[in-house]
């Protein structure tokens, strides 16, 4: 195994899963002979008394608990400047839902908006939250969305907003999207109001291709889209930062109730690891693993509990490895 | 026809439809011998040069264009204190979508939240919107939701929120819901995070009964739900205020492209008028008209263009009247 520098912080998933699911990813990677070296880092939601940090990895020591209030993954997204959260969402042949032919990608601004953390009580019984939109962050995520669309042969970018109500914030977001859209005449650009977008998504998701939006709308719409194809157990995500940094993350949370019981669906994490491989430009390996996952699902013999089956995580993983 | 005082401002719909769809509602009401008297009021999005108001109805003269920016229906909701927006959403037998057995009601706080209109530029390229949540408005809408649930034989109220991020605003909203929930021990109360709620709704909408939520979430989720059963052409809405005031409103907008062409689907407006009749406690008439609408749809002979048919509005209305 040759040794590549491994620029992707991957241990977050270990934290989210008590190390459980990541072990399987490492196994699949090893069967697929992916030429990367892993650095393991323990990420915990308990503060390390020695470093006063919940990240024992030195390079992340600066990422500190934000008053104990912010969730681990949010802190990482913000502190590492992971400005775009990319969630491809496609129907998986062999796993039937009410929808087929879903094939879209949500790109969510990941650092500001409704997630500013700025809130206060004005007087007793009156509270305010601030939604912050900046030109810089909006341009950056719009740029990423169009770049992504172009690089992935996609044809349309839809900016999702509520600028008819939030004229200044969502208005600025749209203005930035329009500016970037002009540089990509080959990509169709449209603007869709979020309520209408949700209605269109449940009626006919094939109307959408790449969707770009402020933080909270991305949170909402990406989960909606995940629901269309079967749920968060199946949908990968990758957080993109500046300078080549990326964080692949299964967004389904650590499911403490089943952690360590060999019951979790490893699909979302495996597909996230495929996104990581593409980010590292290990496209052959990515394709190989991706196909093995899709074949396993298409075959339909191994279904984890969340999908109504009774396969264990290890049985599913074994099937994926057999397909490699 | 006996003459009841008619406390419901209904002319908004006329404004939204250039008077077109309301005419049909009046016709259905007359065939059903609904004992109400109509007052017609012209509501326009042009300011009346005489009164400087876009409402020529004297009693609404105080409702003025808010800098020309706010939409007509939003102004009415806010200025009339229409604090709860109620949108029942149920599968219509005979009109097939991907879902059957949807039967839920969204109750949206209608006066504040992300719709505060408070926005400003901090410095160039940095803008903020304020989301305002008050104890008063939250208690009021929560109270309405539980009251509605009880009065309509519903069993569960779900408060939809993102209090894991907006701890203060959505946190206050939840706190108020909890306070009210305690007064209704016979109603099951639960809290669902909005992203998860959207995923659950597209996977299994029958998990929900009554949903109560801040303004923007209500805007988003009610449209999502409308999509599940066929779209805004089919879903009624009613805005509830203090002191018996209510405004029944089809939320699909005025569809200027088809206005006056005898093509619009009158279902949403008719079902909204049924809500109005229930509000006026004319329940027999409400049932009668409701059944006639449902029968017409179940029969399946008359489908307007939005539902893939080629019936005109008047053909559909005639069928409804025939069922009365
Ligand atoms: C867990 C939560 C804070 C997070 C978010 O709101 O972003 C999650 O919903 C997600 O989408 O990754
Ligand atoms: C037209 C628009 C301002 C309105 C809203 O956002 O409330 C609409 O979407 C609705 O749901 O009635």
XYZ file of C-alpha atoms and ligand atoms in Angstrom:
672
model
C 0.000 0.000 0.000
C 1.604 3.221 -1.067
C 1.375 6.045 1.294
C -0.551 9.117 0.206
C -0.909 12.066 2.449
C -4.466 11.799 3.611
C -5.942 15.283 3.627
C -9.391 14.285 4.692
C -10.425 14.269 8.298
C -12.363 11.129 8.429
C -12.356 10.347 12.056
C -15.492 12.406 12.635
C -17.467 9.447 11.513
C -15.679 7.341 14.037
C -16.783 9.746 16.673
C -20.291 9.621 15.389
C -20.356 5.866 15.435
C -18.151 4.966 18.324
C -15.624 3.865 15.784
C -17.944 1.177 14.654
C -18.888 1.962 11.085
C -15.529 3.418 10.164
C -13.935 0.060 10.828
C -16.035 -1.412 8.045
C -15.087 1.358 5.666
C -11.443 0.653 6.359
C -12.066 -3.004 5.620
C -13.786 -2.268 2.304
C -10.953 0.092 1.373
C -8.422 -2.566 2.165
C -10.183 -5.203 0.048
C -10.405 -2.660 -2.762
C -6.701 -1.911 -2.275
C -7.273 1.795 -1.995
C -3.827 3.354 -1.777
C -4.343 5.563 1.225
C -3.001 5.530 4.683
C -5.337 6.193 7.543
C -4.612 8.348 10.485
C -7.038 7.599 13.234
C -8.173 10.401 15.484
C -10.461 10.111 18.364
C -13.165 12.751 18.294
C -15.397 12.854 21.274
C -18.118 15.029 22.633
C -16.401 14.919 25.985
C -13.736 17.526 26.588
C -10.266 16.057 26.992
C -9.213 17.330 30.457
C -5.626 17.559 29.290
C -6.111 19.633 26.177
C -9.475 21.178 27.100
C -10.494 20.154 23.600
C -12.850 17.511 22.385
C -10.493 16.799 19.523
C -7.349 15.059 20.580
C -5.837 15.560 17.154
C -3.341 18.371 17.616
C -4.084 20.097 14.353
C -7.670 20.452 15.422
C -7.021 21.570 18.932
C -8.152 25.028 18.024
C -11.611 23.718 17.441
C -13.029 24.034 20.884
C -16.341 23.361 22.426
C -18.444 26.378 21.828
C -19.880 26.759 25.283
C -20.820 23.122 25.208
C -23.709 23.999 22.950
C -22.701 23.438 19.398
C -22.758 19.971 18.008
C -19.540 18.276 17.074
C -20.138 18.146 13.364
C -21.360 21.753 13.225
C -18.226 22.927 14.997
C -16.057 21.070 12.552
C -17.952 22.457 9.570
C -17.612 25.987 10.822
C -14.117 25.915 12.268
C -12.602 24.106 9.318
C -14.337 26.479 6.925
C -16.220 23.624 5.306
C -18.348 25.989 3.321
C -20.259 23.617 1.054
C -22.185 20.573 2.108
C -22.711 18.345 -0.892
C -25.348 15.640 -0.799
C -25.983 13.644 -3.940
C -29.289 11.871 -3.829
C -30.209 9.218 -6.349
C -32.636 6.344 -6.499
C -30.856 3.109 -5.764
C -31.831 0.382 -8.210
C -33.190 -2.510 -6.228
C -34.387 -0.450 -3.318
C -37.899 0.582 -4.202
C -39.513 3.711 -2.822
C -42.407 5.786 -4.136
C -39.960 7.522 -6.445
C -37.625 6.312 -9.123
C -35.191 8.325 -11.143
C -34.347 10.754 -8.402
C -30.970 12.093 -9.387
C -30.080 15.382 -7.852
C -27.442 17.015 -5.694
C -28.103 19.487 -2.922
C -25.340 21.976 -2.208
C -25.843 23.712 1.068
C -24.064 26.782 2.358
C -22.540 25.423 5.494
C -21.143 28.253 7.588
C -23.689 31.009 8.159
C -27.344 31.852 7.549
C -29.677 30.659 10.265
C -26.770 28.812 11.876
C -25.025 32.016 12.938
C -25.594 31.183 16.580
C -26.566 34.817 17.160
C -29.667 34.982 19.272
C -30.857 37.130 22.101
C -33.779 38.024 24.263
C -35.054 41.526 23.494
C -37.380 41.728 26.453
C -38.989 38.958 28.433
C -41.034 36.855 26.062
C -39.486 38.319 22.921
C -36.484 36.591 21.376
C -34.640 37.051 18.122
C -32.357 34.924 15.989
C -30.158 36.459 13.380
C -29.801 35.024 9.940
C -26.563 36.284 8.457
C -25.856 36.151 4.753
C -22.598 37.424 3.337
C -21.563 38.100 -0.172
C -18.355 36.179 0.352
C -19.925 32.950 1.555
C -22.724 33.137 -0.983
C -20.364 33.652 -3.910
C -18.150 30.847 -2.653
C -20.922 28.277 -2.422
C -22.504 29.426 -5.684
C -19.135 29.107 -7.361
C -18.780 25.629 -5.960
C -22.253 24.635 -7.161
C -21.628 25.743 -10.722
C -18.172 24.255 -10.729
C -19.626 21.001 -9.450
C -22.386 21.042 -12.053
C -19.914 21.570 -14.849
C -17.401 19.014 -13.595
C -20.118 16.415 -13.184
C -21.891 16.938 -16.470
C -24.972 18.376 -14.865
C -27.098 20.862 -16.735
C -29.071 22.962 -14.333
C -28.502 24.813 -11.095
C -31.542 25.893 -9.073
C -31.042 28.476 -6.355
C -33.555 27.882 -3.561
C -34.683 30.894 -1.565
C -37.429 32.859 0.114
C -36.379 36.229 -1.219
C -39.994 37.300 -1.582
C -39.953 37.516 2.215
C -36.292 37.802 3.158
C -35.510 40.310 0.491
C -32.162 41.398 1.870
C -30.640 38.106 3.008
C -31.981 35.686 0.457
C -31.906 38.553 -2.013
C -28.147 38.852 -1.570
C -27.783 35.111 -1.880
C -29.644 35.162 -5.200
C -27.662 38.143 -6.445
C -24.456 36.193 -5.859
C -25.847 33.129 -7.599
C -26.802 35.241 -10.601
C -23.338 36.738 -10.788
C -21.763 33.311 -10.834
C -24.381 31.945 -13.238
C -23.249 34.475 -15.819
C -19.852 32.852 -15.912
C -21.422 29.489 -16.733
C -23.629 30.119 -19.758
C -23.667 26.381 -20.513
C -25.498 25.697 -17.248
C -29.174 26.564 -16.992
C -29.832 28.726 -13.957
C -33.182 29.105 -12.245
C -34.520 30.375 -8.932
C -37.154 28.466 -7.010
C -38.930 29.600 -3.843
C -38.396 27.054 -1.096
C -42.044 26.217 -0.426
C -42.676 25.676 -4.105
C -39.437 23.703 -4.356
C -40.626 21.283 -1.659
C -43.917 20.819 -3.417
C -42.211 20.176 -6.745
C -39.772 17.757 -5.114
C -42.521 15.548 -3.747
C -44.514 15.748 -6.958
C -41.725 15.307 -9.437
C -38.149 15.267 -8.155
C -36.779 14.657 -11.634
C -37.371 18.372 -12.275
C -34.219 19.088 -10.293
C -30.552 18.616 -10.972
C -28.210 20.676 -8.761
C -29.769 22.770 -5.991
C -27.818 25.441 -4.143
C -29.131 27.217 -1.071
C -28.541 28.889 2.281
C -27.796 26.727 5.292
C -31.200 25.948 6.804
C -32.931 25.395 3.483
C -30.160 22.948 2.646
C -30.663 21.165 5.916
C -34.375 20.812 5.258
C -34.269 19.982 1.572
C -31.442 17.487 1.794
C -33.381 15.478 4.364
C -36.542 15.708 2.291
C -34.587 14.387 -0.703
C -33.045 11.611 1.375
C -36.578 10.601 2.322
C -37.512 10.285 -1.346
C -34.962 7.562 -1.946
C -35.206 5.725 1.355
C -33.711 7.788 4.157
C -30.476 8.973 5.686
C -29.118 5.443 5.869
C -28.567 5.641 2.128
C -27.411 9.180 1.391
C -23.785 10.275 1.444
C -22.490 13.720 2.158
C -19.237 15.554 1.846
C -18.267 18.917 3.298
C -15.945 20.949 1.129
C -13.509 23.550 2.419
C -10.791 25.757 0.996
C -7.419 24.375 -0.016
C -8.463 20.818 -0.682
C -9.901 20.034 2.694
C -13.012 17.891 2.787
C -14.926 15.966 5.361
C -17.021 13.019 4.314
C -19.808 12.436 6.738
C -22.803 10.193 7.065
C -25.474 12.563 8.287
C -27.666 10.114 10.088
C -26.140 10.726 13.497
C -24.578 8.182 15.749
C -27.750 6.208 16.434
C -26.683 5.437 20.001
C -29.493 2.931 20.365
C -27.934 0.553 17.846
C -24.269 1.599 18.028
C -21.959 -1.359 18.330
C -24.723 -3.888 17.714
C -23.746 -4.769 14.147
C -27.119 -3.464 12.964
C -26.396 -0.090 11.391
C -26.726 0.440 7.662
C -23.202 1.247 6.451
C -24.384 2.475 3.034
C -24.396 6.207 3.783
C -20.913 6.063 5.254
C -19.566 3.901 2.435
C -21.059 6.189 -0.193
C -19.591 9.144 1.710
C -16.211 7.440 1.570
C -16.689 7.133 -2.187
C -17.167 10.908 -2.296
C -13.965 11.234 -0.323
C -12.129 9.081 -2.844
C -13.386 11.243 -5.697
C -12.234 14.291 -3.804
C -8.809 12.640 -3.597
C -9.126 11.984 -7.331
C -8.984 8.265 -6.784
C -11.808 7.901 -9.238
C -11.126 4.304 -10.246
C -11.278 3.130 -6.685
C -14.333 5.282 -6.121
C -16.111 3.721 -9.101
C -15.124 0.245 -8.012
C -16.468 0.627 -4.484
C -19.503 2.554 -5.660
C -20.426 -0.229 -8.064
C -19.913 -2.877 -5.400
C -22.303 -1.019 -3.077
C -24.908 -0.503 -5.794
C -24.664 -4.158 -6.851
C -25.151 -5.318 -3.298
C -28.242 -3.173 -2.950
C -29.564 -4.126 -6.400
C -29.139 -7.802 -5.600
C -31.437 -7.234 -2.651
C -30.199 -10.212 -0.642
C -28.768 -8.141 2.174
C -30.952 -5.466 3.706
C -30.205 -3.904 7.046
C -32.895 -3.445 9.647
C -33.614 0.217 8.775
C -34.650 -0.926 5.286
C -36.934 -3.615 6.591
C -34.432 -6.476 6.277
C -32.537 -8.440 8.876
C -28.952 -8.438 7.652
C -26.215 -7.362 9.984
C -23.722 -4.678 9.110
C -21.000 -7.275 8.654
C -23.096 -9.387 6.290
C -23.768 -6.338 4.162
C -20.098 -5.404 4.184
C -19.069 -8.935 3.270
C -21.415 -8.783 0.267
C -19.880 -5.480 -0.803
C -16.394 -6.963 -0.520
C -17.499 -9.996 -2.516
C -18.601 -7.675 -5.278
C -15.248 -5.934 -5.381
C -82.088 33.578 1.943
C -81.841 34.814 5.471
C -79.315 37.444 6.140
C -76.471 36.593 8.471
C -73.802 39.048 9.320
C -70.896 37.803 7.324
C -67.790 38.180 9.464
C -65.401 36.663 7.015
C -63.436 38.807 4.660
C -63.735 36.757 1.604
C -63.045 39.248 -1.084
C -59.315 38.577 -0.881
C -59.844 35.617 -3.096
C -61.584 37.840 -5.565
C -58.536 39.990 -5.639
C -56.367 36.970 -6.129
C -58.413 35.705 -8.988
C -59.674 38.844 -10.605
C -63.016 37.986 -9.157
C -63.143 34.903 -11.280
C -63.118 31.938 -8.943
C -65.147 33.649 -6.248
C -68.047 33.928 -8.655
C -68.185 30.141 -8.812
C -68.099 29.829 -5.056
C -71.039 32.190 -4.828
C -72.864 30.046 -7.351
C -72.205 26.827 -5.405
C -73.326 28.526 -2.210
C -76.500 29.677 -3.850
C -77.321 26.198 -5.184
C -76.651 24.821 -1.704
C -78.886 27.528 -0.251
C -76.249 28.660 2.188
C -77.900 31.299 4.357
C -75.295 33.994 4.129
C -75.226 37.350 2.534
C -72.164 38.413 0.636
C -70.524 41.756 0.777
C -68.243 42.192 -2.164
C -65.104 44.208 -1.709
C -62.615 44.970 -4.314
C -59.069 44.286 -3.135
C -56.358 45.323 -5.473
C -52.630 45.491 -5.507
C -52.906 48.969 -6.960
C -53.171 51.782 -4.465
C -56.476 53.629 -4.661
C -55.420 57.247 -5.367
C -58.355 58.520 -3.353
C -57.787 56.553 -0.158
C -54.093 55.819 -0.658
C -55.063 52.267 0.233
C -55.196 49.137 -1.823
C -58.301 48.099 0.022
C -61.317 50.120 -0.891
C -63.300 48.507 1.858
C -63.521 51.157 4.523
C -63.061 48.837 7.449
C -59.755 47.766 6.003
C -58.522 51.154 5.054
C -56.003 50.974 7.833
C -54.320 48.121 6.098
C -51.937 50.032 3.947
C -49.280 49.059 1.538
C -46.183 48.463 3.561
C -43.739 50.401 1.424
C -45.158 48.703 -1.598
C -43.216 45.631 -0.683
C -45.411 43.312 1.255
C -47.793 41.049 -0.560
C -51.490 41.585 -0.255
C -52.294 38.403 1.579
C -49.378 38.824 3.985
C -50.522 42.329 4.852
C -54.011 41.089 5.549
C -52.725 38.231 7.689
C -50.605 40.563 9.733
C -52.828 43.606 9.978
C -55.943 41.623 10.782
C -54.054 39.659 13.399
C -54.746 36.402 11.586
C -52.425 34.498 13.844
C -53.033 30.912 12.751
C -52.954 29.586 9.237
C -54.771 26.290 9.127
C -54.277 23.944 6.197
C -55.926 20.555 6.313
C -54.390 18.170 3.852
C -55.985 14.855 3.028
C -55.825 12.394 0.186
C -58.789 12.879 -2.108
C -60.378 9.561 -3.058
C -60.342 9.322 -6.829
C -57.329 11.511 -7.328
C -54.363 9.218 -7.167
C -50.909 10.378 -6.128
C -47.955 8.446 -4.727
C -49.580 8.671 -1.303
C -52.877 7.572 0.062
C -54.269 8.119 3.506
C -52.640 11.481 4.039
C -54.764 13.117 6.688
C -53.075 15.889 8.565
C -53.462 19.541 9.381
C -50.679 22.093 9.441
C -51.138 25.031 11.769
C -48.734 27.811 11.039
C -47.938 30.818 13.180
C -48.864 33.568 10.819
C -47.669 36.893 12.188
C -43.994 36.831 13.129
C -40.940 34.564 12.949
C -38.953 34.883 9.745
C -41.693 37.121 8.366
C -40.878 40.001 10.715
C -39.760 42.131 7.807
C -36.779 43.241 9.912
C -33.644 43.115 7.817
C -30.643 45.304 7.439
C -27.234 45.576 5.915
C -24.516 45.455 8.581
C -21.686 46.432 6.288
C -21.402 46.085 2.551
C -21.810 42.432 1.680
C -23.143 41.445 5.079
C -26.899 41.395 5.634
C -29.075 40.143 8.446
C -32.690 39.113 8.809
C -34.336 38.910 12.173
C -36.502 36.034 13.173
C -38.725 37.187 16.010
C -40.515 34.746 18.266
C -42.724 35.962 21.079
C -44.234 34.126 23.947
C -47.598 35.693 23.221
C -47.864 34.629 19.592
C -46.422 31.195 20.312
C -48.862 30.497 23.121
C -51.724 31.752 21.002
C -50.995 29.493 18.051
C -50.192 26.529 20.290
C -53.474 27.079 22.087
C -55.258 27.163 18.766
C -53.561 23.962 17.611
C -54.542 22.002 20.707
C -58.029 23.462 20.687
C -58.358 22.499 17.032
C -57.059 19.001 17.687
C -59.519 18.459 20.482
C -62.488 19.983 18.657
C -61.775 17.879 15.585
C -61.175 14.567 17.310
C -57.492 14.516 16.477
C -55.065 12.745 18.750
C -51.620 14.130 18.332
C -49.959 17.510 18.022
C -46.396 17.675 16.704
C -44.443 20.865 17.234
C -41.994 21.353 14.381
C -38.801 23.222 15.147
C -35.062 23.590 14.763
C -34.379 24.320 18.411
C -31.133 22.355 18.277
C -29.836 25.311 16.267
C -32.152 28.194 17.100
C -32.193 27.477 20.790
C -33.676 30.764 21.866
C -36.328 31.388 19.226
C -37.491 27.889 18.441
C -36.712 27.042 22.040
C -39.260 29.606 23.217
C -41.750 28.327 20.688
C -41.359 24.791 22.054
C -41.581 25.969 25.628
C -44.937 27.579 24.876
C -46.168 24.453 23.112
C -45.194 22.368 26.134
C -47.048 24.695 28.470
C -50.199 24.401 26.420
C -49.749 20.645 25.952
C -50.001 20.196 29.692
C -53.521 21.514 29.597
C -54.490 18.870 27.063
C -53.435 15.569 28.580
C -55.760 13.717 26.196
C -53.725 14.899 23.194
C -50.347 13.303 22.541
C -47.647 15.929 22.196
C -44.341 15.440 20.427
C -41.547 17.600 19.041
C -40.015 16.914 15.659
C -37.020 18.666 14.130
C -37.984 20.192 10.806
C -35.484 18.339 8.627
C -36.479 15.035 10.135
C -40.135 16.013 9.824
C -39.745 16.557 6.073
C -38.058 13.209 5.691
C -40.776 11.461 7.670
C -43.485 13.247 5.693
C -42.208 11.986 2.359
C -41.614 8.505 3.730
C -44.781 8.071 5.721
C -47.109 11.045 6.079
C -49.594 8.998 8.071
C -47.242 9.421 11.039
C -48.603 12.953 11.445
C -51.874 14.354 12.642
C -51.788 18.039 13.666
C -48.535 19.948 13.131
C -47.909 23.342 14.704
C -44.934 25.504 13.862
C -43.364 28.915 13.372
C -44.197 30.883 10.248
C -41.567 29.829 7.708
C -41.626 26.165 8.646
C -45.374 26.281 8.183
C -44.959 27.865 4.790
C -42.552 25.138 3.714
C -44.279 22.146 5.251
C -47.767 23.078 4.153
C -46.618 23.236 0.542
C -44.750 19.959 0.899
C -47.929 18.372 2.255
C -50.015 19.871 -0.537
C -47.600 18.239 -2.967
C -48.233 14.839 -1.397
C -51.909 14.923 -2.284
C -51.719 16.648 -5.650
C -50.787 20.294 -5.238
C -52.090 23.675 -4.207
C -55.057 23.392 -6.542
C -56.561 20.956 -4.052
C -55.664 22.250 -0.597
C -57.782 24.708 1.351
C -56.587 27.141 3.945
C -58.122 29.371 6.542
C -56.503 32.140 8.548
C -57.810 32.514 12.073
C -57.776 35.755 14.042
C -59.041 36.966 17.379
C -62.699 37.666 17.990
C -64.138 35.351 15.379
C -62.407 36.810 12.386
C -61.235 34.388 9.749
C -60.043 34.583 6.209
C -60.453 31.620 3.916
C -57.888 31.671 1.187
C -56.790 29.463 -1.648
C -53.029 29.675 -1.402
C -52.166 28.973 -4.987
C -51.891 32.589 -6.001
C -53.804 34.321 -8.716
C -52.275 32.364 -11.600
C -52.391 35.393 -13.885
C -51.532 33.230 -16.892
C -54.874 31.422 -16.741
C -57.006 34.011 -14.915
C -60.356 34.542 -16.588
C -59.863 31.641 -19.012
C -62.244 29.223 -17.301
C -59.330 26.844 -16.709
C -58.477 27.202 -13.018
C -59.139 24.405 -10.577
C -61.744 25.777 -8.161
C -61.242 22.944 -5.637
C -58.891 24.758 -3.265
C -61.143 27.794 -3.104
C -64.293 25.708 -2.675
C -62.695 23.655 0.084
C -61.544 26.915 1.679
C -65.109 28.159 1.562
C -66.120 24.957 3.344
C -63.659 25.872 6.082
C -65.280 29.280 6.217
C -68.702 27.721 6.631
C -67.420 25.582 9.488
C -65.977 28.672 11.070
C -69.457 30.223 10.816
C -70.791 27.035 12.371
C -72.818 26.271 9.291
C -71.664 22.700 9.539
C -74.520 21.116 7.618
C -73.937 23.325 4.634
C -70.234 22.731 4.967
C -70.707 18.956 4.929
C -73.071 19.168 2.003
C -70.705 21.183 -0.162
C -67.683 19.209 1.007
C -69.334 15.952 -0.002
C -70.360 17.337 -3.363
C -66.757 18.363 -4.061
C -65.369 15.008 -2.938
C -67.947 13.130 -4.990
C -67.100 15.131 -8.082
C -63.424 14.355 -7.648
C -64.063 10.693 -6.801
C -66.210 10.318 -9.895
C -63.199 11.383 -11.904
C -65.172 12.605 -14.900
C -64.189 16.218 -14.523
C -60.532 17.034 -14.088
C -59.149 20.488 -14.594
C -55.990 21.082 -16.586
C -53.669 21.240 -13.552
C -54.652 17.654 -12.749
C -54.031 16.404 -16.236
C -57.644 16.665 -17.407
C -59.331 19.038 -19.810
C -62.450 20.148 -17.963
C -63.182 23.821 -17.624
C -63.848 25.476 -14.306
C -67.526 25.813 -15.139
C -67.890 22.127 -16.044
C -66.335 21.171 -12.727
C -68.607 23.581 -10.862
C -71.665 22.293 -12.686
C -70.754 18.766 -11.586
C -70.380 19.947 -7.988
C -73.787 21.648 -8.154
C -75.302 18.499 -9.646
C -74.020 16.582 -6.632
C -75.637 18.980 -4.203
C -27.499 17.498 13.683
C -27.810 18.849 13.079
C -27.191 19.938 13.893
C -27.385 18.898 11.599
C -27.722 20.235 10.975
O -28.706 20.894 11.320
O -26.976 20.643 10.080
C -28.014 17.785 10.752
O -29.389 17.947 10.659
C -27.410 17.780 9.378
O -28.129 18.008 8.390
O -26.209 17.539 9.258
C -46.991 34.270 -1.462
C -46.180 34.088 -0.202
C -45.780 35.419 0.351
C -46.939 33.237 0.829
C -46.132 33.024 2.090
O -44.904 32.946 2.058
O -46.761 32.904 3.148
C -47.369 31.862 0.285
O -46.269 31.068 0.013
C -48.273 31.165 1.251
O -47.911 30.099 1.771
O -49.371 31.664 1.498
